[in-house]
mmCIF file of C-alpha atoms and ligand atoms in Angstrom:
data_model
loop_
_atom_site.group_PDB
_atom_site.id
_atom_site.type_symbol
_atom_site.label_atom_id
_atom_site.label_comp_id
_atom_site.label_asym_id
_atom_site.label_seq_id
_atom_site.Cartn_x
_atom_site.Cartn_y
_atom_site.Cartn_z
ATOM 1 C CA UNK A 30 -12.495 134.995 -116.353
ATOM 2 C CA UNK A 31 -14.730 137.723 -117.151
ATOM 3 C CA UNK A 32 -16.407 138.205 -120.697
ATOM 4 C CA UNK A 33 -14.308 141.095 -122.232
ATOM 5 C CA UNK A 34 -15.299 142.196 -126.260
ATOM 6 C CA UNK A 35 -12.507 144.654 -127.275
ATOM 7 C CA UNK A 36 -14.263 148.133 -127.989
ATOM 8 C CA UNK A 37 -13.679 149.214 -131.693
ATOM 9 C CA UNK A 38 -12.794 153.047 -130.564
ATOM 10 C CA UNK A 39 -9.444 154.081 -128.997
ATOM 11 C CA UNK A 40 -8.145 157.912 -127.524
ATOM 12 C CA UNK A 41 -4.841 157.353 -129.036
ATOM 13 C CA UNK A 42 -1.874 159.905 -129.942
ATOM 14 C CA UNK A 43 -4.629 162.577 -129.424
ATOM 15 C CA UNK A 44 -7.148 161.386 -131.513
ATOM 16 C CA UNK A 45 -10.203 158.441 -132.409
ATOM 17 C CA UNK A 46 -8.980 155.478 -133.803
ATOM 18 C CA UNK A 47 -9.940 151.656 -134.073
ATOM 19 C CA UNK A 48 -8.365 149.658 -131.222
ATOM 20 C CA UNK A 49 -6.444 147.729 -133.032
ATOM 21 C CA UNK A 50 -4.305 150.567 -135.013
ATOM 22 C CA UNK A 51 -3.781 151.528 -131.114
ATOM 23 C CA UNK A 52 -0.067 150.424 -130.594
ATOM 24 C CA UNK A 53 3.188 151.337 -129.039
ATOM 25 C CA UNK A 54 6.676 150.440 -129.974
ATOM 26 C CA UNK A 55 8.571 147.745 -128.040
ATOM 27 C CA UNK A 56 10.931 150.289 -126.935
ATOM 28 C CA UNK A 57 8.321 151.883 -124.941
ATOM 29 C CA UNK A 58 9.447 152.971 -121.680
ATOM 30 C CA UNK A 59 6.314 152.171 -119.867
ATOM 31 C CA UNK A 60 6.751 148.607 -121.691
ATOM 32 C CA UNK A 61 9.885 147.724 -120.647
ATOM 33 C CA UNK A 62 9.708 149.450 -117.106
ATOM 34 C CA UNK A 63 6.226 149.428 -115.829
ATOM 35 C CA UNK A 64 6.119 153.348 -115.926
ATOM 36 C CA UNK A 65 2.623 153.556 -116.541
ATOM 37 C CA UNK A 66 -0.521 154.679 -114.255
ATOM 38 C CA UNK A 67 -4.097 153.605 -115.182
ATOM 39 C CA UNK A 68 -7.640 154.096 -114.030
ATOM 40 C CA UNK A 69 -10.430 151.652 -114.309
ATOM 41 C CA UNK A 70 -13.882 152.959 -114.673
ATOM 42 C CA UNK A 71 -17.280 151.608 -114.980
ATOM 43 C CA UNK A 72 -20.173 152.759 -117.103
ATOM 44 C CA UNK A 73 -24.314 150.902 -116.093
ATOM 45 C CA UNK A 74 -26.659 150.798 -118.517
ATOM 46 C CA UNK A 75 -29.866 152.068 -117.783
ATOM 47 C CA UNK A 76 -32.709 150.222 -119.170
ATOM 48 C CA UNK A 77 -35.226 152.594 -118.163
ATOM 49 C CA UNK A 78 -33.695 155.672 -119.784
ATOM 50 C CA UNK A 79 -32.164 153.644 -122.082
ATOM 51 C CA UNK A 80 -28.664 155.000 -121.537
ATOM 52 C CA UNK A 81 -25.654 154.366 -119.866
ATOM 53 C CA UNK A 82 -24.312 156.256 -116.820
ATOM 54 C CA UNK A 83 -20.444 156.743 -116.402
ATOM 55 C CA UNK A 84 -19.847 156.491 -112.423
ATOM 56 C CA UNK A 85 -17.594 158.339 -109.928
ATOM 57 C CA UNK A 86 -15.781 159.739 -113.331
ATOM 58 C CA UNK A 87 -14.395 163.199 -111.941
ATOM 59 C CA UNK A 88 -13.125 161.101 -108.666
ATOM 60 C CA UNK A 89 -11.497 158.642 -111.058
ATOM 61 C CA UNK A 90 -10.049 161.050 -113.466
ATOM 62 C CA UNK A 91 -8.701 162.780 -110.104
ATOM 63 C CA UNK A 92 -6.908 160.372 -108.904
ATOM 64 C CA UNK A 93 -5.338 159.347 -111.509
ATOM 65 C CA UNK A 94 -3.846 163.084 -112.220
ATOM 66 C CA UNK A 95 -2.924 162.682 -108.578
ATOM 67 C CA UNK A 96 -1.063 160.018 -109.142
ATOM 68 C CA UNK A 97 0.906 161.665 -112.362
ATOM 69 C CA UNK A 98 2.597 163.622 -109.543
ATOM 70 C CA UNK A 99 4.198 160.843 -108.058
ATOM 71 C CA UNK A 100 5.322 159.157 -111.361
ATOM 72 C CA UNK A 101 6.631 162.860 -112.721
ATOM 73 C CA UNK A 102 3.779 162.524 -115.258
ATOM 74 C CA UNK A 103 2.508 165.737 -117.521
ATOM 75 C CA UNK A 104 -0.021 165.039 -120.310
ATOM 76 C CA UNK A 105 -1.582 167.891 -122.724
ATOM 77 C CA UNK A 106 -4.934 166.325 -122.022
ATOM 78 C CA UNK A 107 -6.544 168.321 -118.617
ATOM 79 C CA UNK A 108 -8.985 166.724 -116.477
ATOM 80 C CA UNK A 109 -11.707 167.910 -118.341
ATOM 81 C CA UNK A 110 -11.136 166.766 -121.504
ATOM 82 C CA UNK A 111 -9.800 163.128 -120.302
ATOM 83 C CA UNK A 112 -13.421 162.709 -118.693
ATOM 84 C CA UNK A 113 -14.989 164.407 -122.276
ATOM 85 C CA UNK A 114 -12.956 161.153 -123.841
ATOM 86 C CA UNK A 115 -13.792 158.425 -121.563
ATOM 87 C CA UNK A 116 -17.351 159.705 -122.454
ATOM 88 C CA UNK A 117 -17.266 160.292 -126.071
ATOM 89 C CA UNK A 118 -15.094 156.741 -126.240
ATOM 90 C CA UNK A 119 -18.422 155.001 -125.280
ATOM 91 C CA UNK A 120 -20.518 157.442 -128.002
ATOM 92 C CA UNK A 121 -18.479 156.727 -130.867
ATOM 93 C CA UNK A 122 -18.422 152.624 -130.203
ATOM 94 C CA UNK A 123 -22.092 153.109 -129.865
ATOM 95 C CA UNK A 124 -22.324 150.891 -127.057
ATOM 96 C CA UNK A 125 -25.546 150.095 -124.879
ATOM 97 C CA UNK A 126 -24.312 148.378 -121.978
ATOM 98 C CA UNK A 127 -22.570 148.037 -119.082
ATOM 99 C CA UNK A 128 -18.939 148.997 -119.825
ATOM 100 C CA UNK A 129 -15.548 149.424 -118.139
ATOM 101 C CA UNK A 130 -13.252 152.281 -119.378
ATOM 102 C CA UNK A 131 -8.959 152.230 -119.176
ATOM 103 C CA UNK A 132 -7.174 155.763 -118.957
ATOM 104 C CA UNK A 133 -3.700 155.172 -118.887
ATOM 105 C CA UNK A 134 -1.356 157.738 -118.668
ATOM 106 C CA UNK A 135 2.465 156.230 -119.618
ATOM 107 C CA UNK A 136 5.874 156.982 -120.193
ATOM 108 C CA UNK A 137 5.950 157.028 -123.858
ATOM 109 C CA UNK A 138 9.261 157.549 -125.105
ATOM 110 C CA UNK A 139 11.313 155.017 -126.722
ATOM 111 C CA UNK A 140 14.325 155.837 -124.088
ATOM 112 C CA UNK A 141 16.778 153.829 -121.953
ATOM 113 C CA UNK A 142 16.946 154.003 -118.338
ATOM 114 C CA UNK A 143 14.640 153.706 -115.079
ATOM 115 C CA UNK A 144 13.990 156.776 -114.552
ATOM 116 C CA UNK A 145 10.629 158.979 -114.150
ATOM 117 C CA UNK A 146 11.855 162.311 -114.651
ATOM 118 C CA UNK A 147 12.821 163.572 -117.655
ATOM 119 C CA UNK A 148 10.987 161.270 -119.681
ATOM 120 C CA UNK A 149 7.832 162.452 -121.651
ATOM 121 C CA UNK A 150 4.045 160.666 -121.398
ATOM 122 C CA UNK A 151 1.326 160.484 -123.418
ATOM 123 C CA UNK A 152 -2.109 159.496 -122.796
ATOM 124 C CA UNK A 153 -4.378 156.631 -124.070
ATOM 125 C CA UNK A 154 -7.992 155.420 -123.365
ATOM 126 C CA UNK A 155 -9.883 152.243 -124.761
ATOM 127 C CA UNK A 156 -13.117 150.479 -123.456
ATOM 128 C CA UNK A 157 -14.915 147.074 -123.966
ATOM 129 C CA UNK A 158 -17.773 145.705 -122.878
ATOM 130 C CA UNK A 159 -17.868 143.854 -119.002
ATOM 131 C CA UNK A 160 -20.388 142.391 -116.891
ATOM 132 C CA UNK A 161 -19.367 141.075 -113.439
ATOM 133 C CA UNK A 162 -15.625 140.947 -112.857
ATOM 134 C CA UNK A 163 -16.210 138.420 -110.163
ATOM 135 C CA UNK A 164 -18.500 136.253 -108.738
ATOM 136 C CA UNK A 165 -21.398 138.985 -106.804
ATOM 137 C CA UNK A 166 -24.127 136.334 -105.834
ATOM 138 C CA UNK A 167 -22.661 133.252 -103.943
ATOM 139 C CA UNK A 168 -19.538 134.506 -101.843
ATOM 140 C CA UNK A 169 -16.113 134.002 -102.694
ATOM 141 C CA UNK A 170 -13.337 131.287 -101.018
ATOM 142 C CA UNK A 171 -10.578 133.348 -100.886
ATOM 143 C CA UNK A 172 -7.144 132.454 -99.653
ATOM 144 C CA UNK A 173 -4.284 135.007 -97.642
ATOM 145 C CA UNK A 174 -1.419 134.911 -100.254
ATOM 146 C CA UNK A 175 2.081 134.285 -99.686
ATOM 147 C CA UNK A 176 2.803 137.023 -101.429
ATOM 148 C CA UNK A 177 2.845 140.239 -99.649
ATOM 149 C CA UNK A 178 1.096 143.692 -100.542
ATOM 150 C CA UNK A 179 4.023 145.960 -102.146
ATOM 151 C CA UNK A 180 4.993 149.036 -99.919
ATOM 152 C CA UNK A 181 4.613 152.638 -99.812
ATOM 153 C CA UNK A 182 8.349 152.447 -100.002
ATOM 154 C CA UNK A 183 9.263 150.472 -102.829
ATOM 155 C CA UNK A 184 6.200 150.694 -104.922
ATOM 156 C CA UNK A 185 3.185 152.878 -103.609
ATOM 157 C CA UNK A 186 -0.237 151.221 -104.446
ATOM 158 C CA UNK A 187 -2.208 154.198 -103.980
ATOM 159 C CA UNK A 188 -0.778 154.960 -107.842
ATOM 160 C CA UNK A 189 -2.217 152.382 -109.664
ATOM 161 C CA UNK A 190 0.731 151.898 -111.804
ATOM 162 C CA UNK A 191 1.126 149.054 -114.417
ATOM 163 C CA UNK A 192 4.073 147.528 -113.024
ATOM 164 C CA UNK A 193 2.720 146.995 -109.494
ATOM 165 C CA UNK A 194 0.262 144.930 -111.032
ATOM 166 C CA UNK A 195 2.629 142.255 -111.347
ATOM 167 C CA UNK A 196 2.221 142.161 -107.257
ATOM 168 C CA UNK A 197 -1.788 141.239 -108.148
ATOM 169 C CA UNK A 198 -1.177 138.819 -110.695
ATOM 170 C CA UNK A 199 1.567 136.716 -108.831
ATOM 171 C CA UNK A 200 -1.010 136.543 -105.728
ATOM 172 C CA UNK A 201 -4.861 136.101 -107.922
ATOM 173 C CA UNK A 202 -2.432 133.134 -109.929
ATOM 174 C CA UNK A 203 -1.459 131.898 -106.859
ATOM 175 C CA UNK A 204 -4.670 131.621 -105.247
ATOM 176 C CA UNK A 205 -6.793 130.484 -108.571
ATOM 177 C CA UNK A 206 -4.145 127.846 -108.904
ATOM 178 C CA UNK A 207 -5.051 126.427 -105.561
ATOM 179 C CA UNK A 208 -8.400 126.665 -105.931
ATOM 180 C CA UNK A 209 -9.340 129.541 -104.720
ATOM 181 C CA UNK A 210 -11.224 132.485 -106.195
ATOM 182 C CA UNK A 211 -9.416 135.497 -104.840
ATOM 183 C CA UNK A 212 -6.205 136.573 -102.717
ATOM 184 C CA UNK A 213 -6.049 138.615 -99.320
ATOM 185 C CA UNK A 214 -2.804 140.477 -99.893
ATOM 186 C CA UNK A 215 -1.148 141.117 -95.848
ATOM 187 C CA UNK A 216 1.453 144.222 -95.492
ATOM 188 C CA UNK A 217 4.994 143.441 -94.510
ATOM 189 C CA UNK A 218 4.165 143.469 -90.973
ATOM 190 C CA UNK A 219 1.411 141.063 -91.327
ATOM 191 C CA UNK A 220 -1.301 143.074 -91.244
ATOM 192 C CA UNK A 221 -4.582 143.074 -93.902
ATOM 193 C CA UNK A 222 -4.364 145.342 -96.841
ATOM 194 C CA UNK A 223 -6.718 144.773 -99.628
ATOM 195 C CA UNK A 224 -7.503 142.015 -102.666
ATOM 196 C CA UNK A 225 -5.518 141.469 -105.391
ATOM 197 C CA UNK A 226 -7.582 144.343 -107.546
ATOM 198 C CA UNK A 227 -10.124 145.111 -104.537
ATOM 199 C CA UNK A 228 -10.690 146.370 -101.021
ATOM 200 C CA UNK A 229 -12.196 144.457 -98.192
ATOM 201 C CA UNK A 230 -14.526 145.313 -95.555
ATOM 202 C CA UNK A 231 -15.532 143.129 -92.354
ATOM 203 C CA UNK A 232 -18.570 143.131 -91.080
ATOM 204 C CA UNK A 233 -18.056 142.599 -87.137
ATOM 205 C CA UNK A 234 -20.969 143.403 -84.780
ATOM 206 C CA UNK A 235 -22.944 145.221 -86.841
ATOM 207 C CA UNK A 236 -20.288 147.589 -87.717
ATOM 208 C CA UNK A 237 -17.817 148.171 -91.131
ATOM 209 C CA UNK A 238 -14.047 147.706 -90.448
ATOM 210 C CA UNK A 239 -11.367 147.780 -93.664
ATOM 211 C CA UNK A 240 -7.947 148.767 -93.866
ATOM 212 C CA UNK A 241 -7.203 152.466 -93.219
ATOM 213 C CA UNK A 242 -5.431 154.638 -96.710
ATOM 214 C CA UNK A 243 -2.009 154.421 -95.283
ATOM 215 C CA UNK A 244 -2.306 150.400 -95.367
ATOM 216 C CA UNK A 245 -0.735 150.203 -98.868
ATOM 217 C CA UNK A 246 -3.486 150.170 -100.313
ATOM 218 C CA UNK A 247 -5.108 151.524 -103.514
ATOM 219 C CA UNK A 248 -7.054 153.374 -101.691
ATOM 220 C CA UNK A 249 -10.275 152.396 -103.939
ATOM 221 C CA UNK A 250 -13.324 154.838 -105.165
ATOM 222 C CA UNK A 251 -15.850 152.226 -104.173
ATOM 223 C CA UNK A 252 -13.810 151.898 -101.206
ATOM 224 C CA UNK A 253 -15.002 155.467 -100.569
ATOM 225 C CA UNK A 254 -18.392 155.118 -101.880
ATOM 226 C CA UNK A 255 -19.488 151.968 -99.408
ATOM 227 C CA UNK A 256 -18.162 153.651 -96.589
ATOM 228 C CA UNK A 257 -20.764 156.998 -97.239
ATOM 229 C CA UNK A 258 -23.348 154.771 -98.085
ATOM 230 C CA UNK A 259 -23.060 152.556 -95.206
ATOM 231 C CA UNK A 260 -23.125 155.663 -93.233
ATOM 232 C CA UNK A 261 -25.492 157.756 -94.855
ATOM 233 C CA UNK A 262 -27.909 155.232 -96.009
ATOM 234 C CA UNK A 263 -27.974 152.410 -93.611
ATOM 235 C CA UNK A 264 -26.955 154.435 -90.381
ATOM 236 C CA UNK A 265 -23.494 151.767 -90.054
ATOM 237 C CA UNK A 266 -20.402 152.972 -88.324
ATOM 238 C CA UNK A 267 -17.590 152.202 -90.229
ATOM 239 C CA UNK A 268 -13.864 152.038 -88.856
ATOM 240 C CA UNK A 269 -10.966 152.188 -90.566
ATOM 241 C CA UNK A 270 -8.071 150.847 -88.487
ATOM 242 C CA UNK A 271 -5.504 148.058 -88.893
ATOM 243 C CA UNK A 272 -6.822 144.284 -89.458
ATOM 244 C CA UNK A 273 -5.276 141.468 -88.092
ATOM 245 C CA UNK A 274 -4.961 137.916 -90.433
ATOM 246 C CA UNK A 275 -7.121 136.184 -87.745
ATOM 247 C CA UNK A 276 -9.813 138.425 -87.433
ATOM 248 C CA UNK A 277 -10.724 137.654 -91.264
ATOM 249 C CA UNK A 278 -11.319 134.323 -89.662
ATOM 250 C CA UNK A 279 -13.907 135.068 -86.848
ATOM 251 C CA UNK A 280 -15.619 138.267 -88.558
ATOM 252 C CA UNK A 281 -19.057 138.064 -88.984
ATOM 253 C CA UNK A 282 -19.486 138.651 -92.612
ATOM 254 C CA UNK A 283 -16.813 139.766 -95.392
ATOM 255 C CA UNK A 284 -16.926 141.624 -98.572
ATOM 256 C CA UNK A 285 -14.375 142.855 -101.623
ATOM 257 C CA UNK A 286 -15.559 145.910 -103.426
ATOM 258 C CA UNK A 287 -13.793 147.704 -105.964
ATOM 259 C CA UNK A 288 -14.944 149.155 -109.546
ATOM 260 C CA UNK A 289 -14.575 146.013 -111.119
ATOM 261 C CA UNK A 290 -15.523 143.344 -108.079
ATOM 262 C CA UNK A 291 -18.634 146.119 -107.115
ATOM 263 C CA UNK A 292 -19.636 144.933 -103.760
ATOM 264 C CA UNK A 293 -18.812 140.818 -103.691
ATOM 265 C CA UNK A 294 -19.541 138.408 -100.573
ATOM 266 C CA UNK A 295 -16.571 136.610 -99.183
ATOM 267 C CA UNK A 296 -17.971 132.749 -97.979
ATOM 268 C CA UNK A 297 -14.589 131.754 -96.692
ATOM 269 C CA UNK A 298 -10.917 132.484 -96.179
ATOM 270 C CA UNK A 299 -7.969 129.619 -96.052
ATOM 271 C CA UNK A 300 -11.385 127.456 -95.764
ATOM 272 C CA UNK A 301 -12.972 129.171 -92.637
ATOM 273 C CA UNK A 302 -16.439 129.775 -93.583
ATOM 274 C CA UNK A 303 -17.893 132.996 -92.725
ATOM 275 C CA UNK A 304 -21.684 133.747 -91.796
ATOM 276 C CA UNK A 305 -22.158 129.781 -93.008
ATOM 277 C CA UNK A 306 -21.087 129.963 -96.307
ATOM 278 C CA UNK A 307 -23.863 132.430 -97.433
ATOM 279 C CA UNK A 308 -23.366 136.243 -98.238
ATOM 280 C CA UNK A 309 -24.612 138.051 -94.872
ATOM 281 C CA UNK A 310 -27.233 140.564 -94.046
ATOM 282 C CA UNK A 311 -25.352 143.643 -93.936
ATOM 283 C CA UNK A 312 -22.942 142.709 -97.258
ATOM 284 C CA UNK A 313 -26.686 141.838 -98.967
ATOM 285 C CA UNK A 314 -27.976 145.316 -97.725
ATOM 286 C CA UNK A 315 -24.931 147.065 -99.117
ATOM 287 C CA UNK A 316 -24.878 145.474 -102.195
ATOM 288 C CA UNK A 317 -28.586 145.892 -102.811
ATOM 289 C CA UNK A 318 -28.032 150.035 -102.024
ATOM 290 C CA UNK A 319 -24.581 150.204 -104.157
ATOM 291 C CA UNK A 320 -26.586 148.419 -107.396
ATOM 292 C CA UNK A 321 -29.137 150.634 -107.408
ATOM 293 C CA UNK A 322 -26.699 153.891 -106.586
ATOM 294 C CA UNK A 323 -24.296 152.911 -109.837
ATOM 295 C CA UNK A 324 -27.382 152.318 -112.062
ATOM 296 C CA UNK A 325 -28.657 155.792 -111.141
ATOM 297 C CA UNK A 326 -31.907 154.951 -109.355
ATOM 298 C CA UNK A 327 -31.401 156.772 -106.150
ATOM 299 C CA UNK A 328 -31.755 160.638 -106.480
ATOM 300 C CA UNK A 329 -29.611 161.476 -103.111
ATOM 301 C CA UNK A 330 -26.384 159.966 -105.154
ATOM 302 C CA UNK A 331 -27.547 160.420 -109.196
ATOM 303 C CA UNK A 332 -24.716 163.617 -109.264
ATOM 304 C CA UNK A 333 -22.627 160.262 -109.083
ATOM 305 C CA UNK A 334 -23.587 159.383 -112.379
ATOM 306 C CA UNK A 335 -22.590 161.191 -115.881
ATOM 307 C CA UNK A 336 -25.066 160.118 -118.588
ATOM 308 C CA UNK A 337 -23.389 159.370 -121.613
ATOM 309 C CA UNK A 338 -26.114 159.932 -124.799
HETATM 310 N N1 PMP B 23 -7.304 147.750 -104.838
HETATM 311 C C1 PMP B 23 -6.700 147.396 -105.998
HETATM 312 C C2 PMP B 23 -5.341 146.803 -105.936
HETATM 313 C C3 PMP B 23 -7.360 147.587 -107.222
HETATM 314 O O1 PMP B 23 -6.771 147.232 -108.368
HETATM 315 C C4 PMP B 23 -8.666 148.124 -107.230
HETATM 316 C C5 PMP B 23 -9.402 148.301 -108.515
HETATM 317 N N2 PMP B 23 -9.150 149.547 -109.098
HETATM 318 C C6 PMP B 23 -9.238 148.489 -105.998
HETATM 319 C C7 PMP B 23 -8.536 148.284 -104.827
HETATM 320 C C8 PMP B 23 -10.587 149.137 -105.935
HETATM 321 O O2 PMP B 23 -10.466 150.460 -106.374
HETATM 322 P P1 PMP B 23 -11.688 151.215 -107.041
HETATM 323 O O3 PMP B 23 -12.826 151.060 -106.120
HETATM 324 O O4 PMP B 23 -11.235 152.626 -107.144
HETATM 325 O O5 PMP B 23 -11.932 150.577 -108.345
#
């Protein structure tokens, strides 16, 4: 499990309070029906300026008020001022290091009934500390779940919502409990979608392959980000296109990246090693140029980066 401190300072009910006086009733629609939408967001200190640098925020905050659409979801907060908290959340606890920010956006009302519409939300923010999520240096044995990656049609990734998280946590349980580090979540019809709180990439002749946005997946802001860099920085085509269960198998290299996971080497799936057990070439490369991207050092991408003292 990754280290997590609670941060002291909440966004709660429209104002600054400590975490803990941050609560909702047990009638909470989002509580009892999984009506909520969230973002996860991650801030790199800087040692050299000492200061730390929020990244992709406007993308982030974007996608989650894309996503309020689908859920029916109006807050008073505007874009704007949701980034201006998500900043001033990481002021106010002071903190000087590398933290990971929650926006959630939920249906708030103490009402009856699935329903979306019709039923008032409210926004909330905390942080806390994180270092890595999952393991980045010696590859991950990861395992295709039994579970299968929720649909468009019953309940669409893309939104991030708090409820289809249940989907992640039945297959990242499954797979831990059989010894495994991580799940590969397939679609209904068998083919590849993503991790349980990640996207993957293959590696296959010197080229990127990963799922395409209308795989059910979250489609991922790293996601995004690795397949500019890879482009723009190391000259890699990259396709998106449907993947098939056994080409996980015979790929050359494999990688999960996602806010949290950042850009993590896969060293087997169902116990098929890949590249020899060792994080490849072109995952090392793209890890090495997404580090130093997220911690501000390369001047192409530093608009990236919002600087939080
Ligand atoms: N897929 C899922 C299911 C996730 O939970 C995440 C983490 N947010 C990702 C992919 C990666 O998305 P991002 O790069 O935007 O963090």
């Amino acid at each position: 499990m990754p280290s997590m401190t609670s941060g002291p300072i909440a966004y709660f009910n429209g104002a600054y309070v400590p975490v803990e006086d941050a609560k909702v009733s047990i009638m909470t629609h989002a509580f009892n029906y999984g009506t909520g939408l969230f973002e996860g967001i991650r801030g790199y200190y800087n040692a050299d300026e000492d200061n730390v640098l929020v990244f992709k925020l406007p993308e982030h905050i974007d996608r989650m008020a894309r996503n309020c659409r689908i859920m029916c979801m109006e807050v008073p907060e505007d874009q704007a001022a949701i980034e201006e908290v998500c900043v001033e959340l990481i002021r106010r606890s002071n903190f000087k290091e590398g933290v990971y920010i929650r926006p959630i956006v939920y249906k708030s009302e103490c009402s009856l009934g699935p329903t979306v519409k019709g039923v008032a939300s409210s926004f909330c923010c905390y942080i806390i500390t994180l270092g890595d999520y999952c393991d980045t240096q010696s590859g991950l044995d990861v395992a295709v779940s039994s579970w299968r990656r929720l649909s468009d049609n019953a309940i669409p990734s893309r939104v991030k919502s708090t409820g289809g998280y249940i989907n992640s946590s039945l297959a990242a349980s499954e797979a831990k409990q059989a010894g495994f580090h991580e799940a590969v979540f397939l679609r209904e019809d068998g083919t590849v979608a993503e991790g349980s709180a990640m996207n993957i990439f293959l590696v296959q002749d010197g080229k990127l392959i990963t799922s395409p946005p209308n795989a059910d997946i979250l489609v991922g802001i790293t996601r995004n980000t690795i397949i500019q860099l890879a482009k723009e920085v190391l000259g890699l085509e990259v396709i998106e296109r449907n993947i098939g269960r056994s080409e996980l198998y015979v790929s050359d290299e494999l990688f999960f990246c996602g806010t949290g996971a950042q850009v993590a080497p896969v060293r087997s799936v169902d116990r098929r090693v890949i590249n020899g057990g060792t994080p490849g070439p072109v995952t090392l490369k793209m890890q090495s140029v997404y580090f130093d991207v997220v911690q501000g050092k390369v001047p192409e991408y530093r608009h990236w980066c919002r600087p939080v003292y």
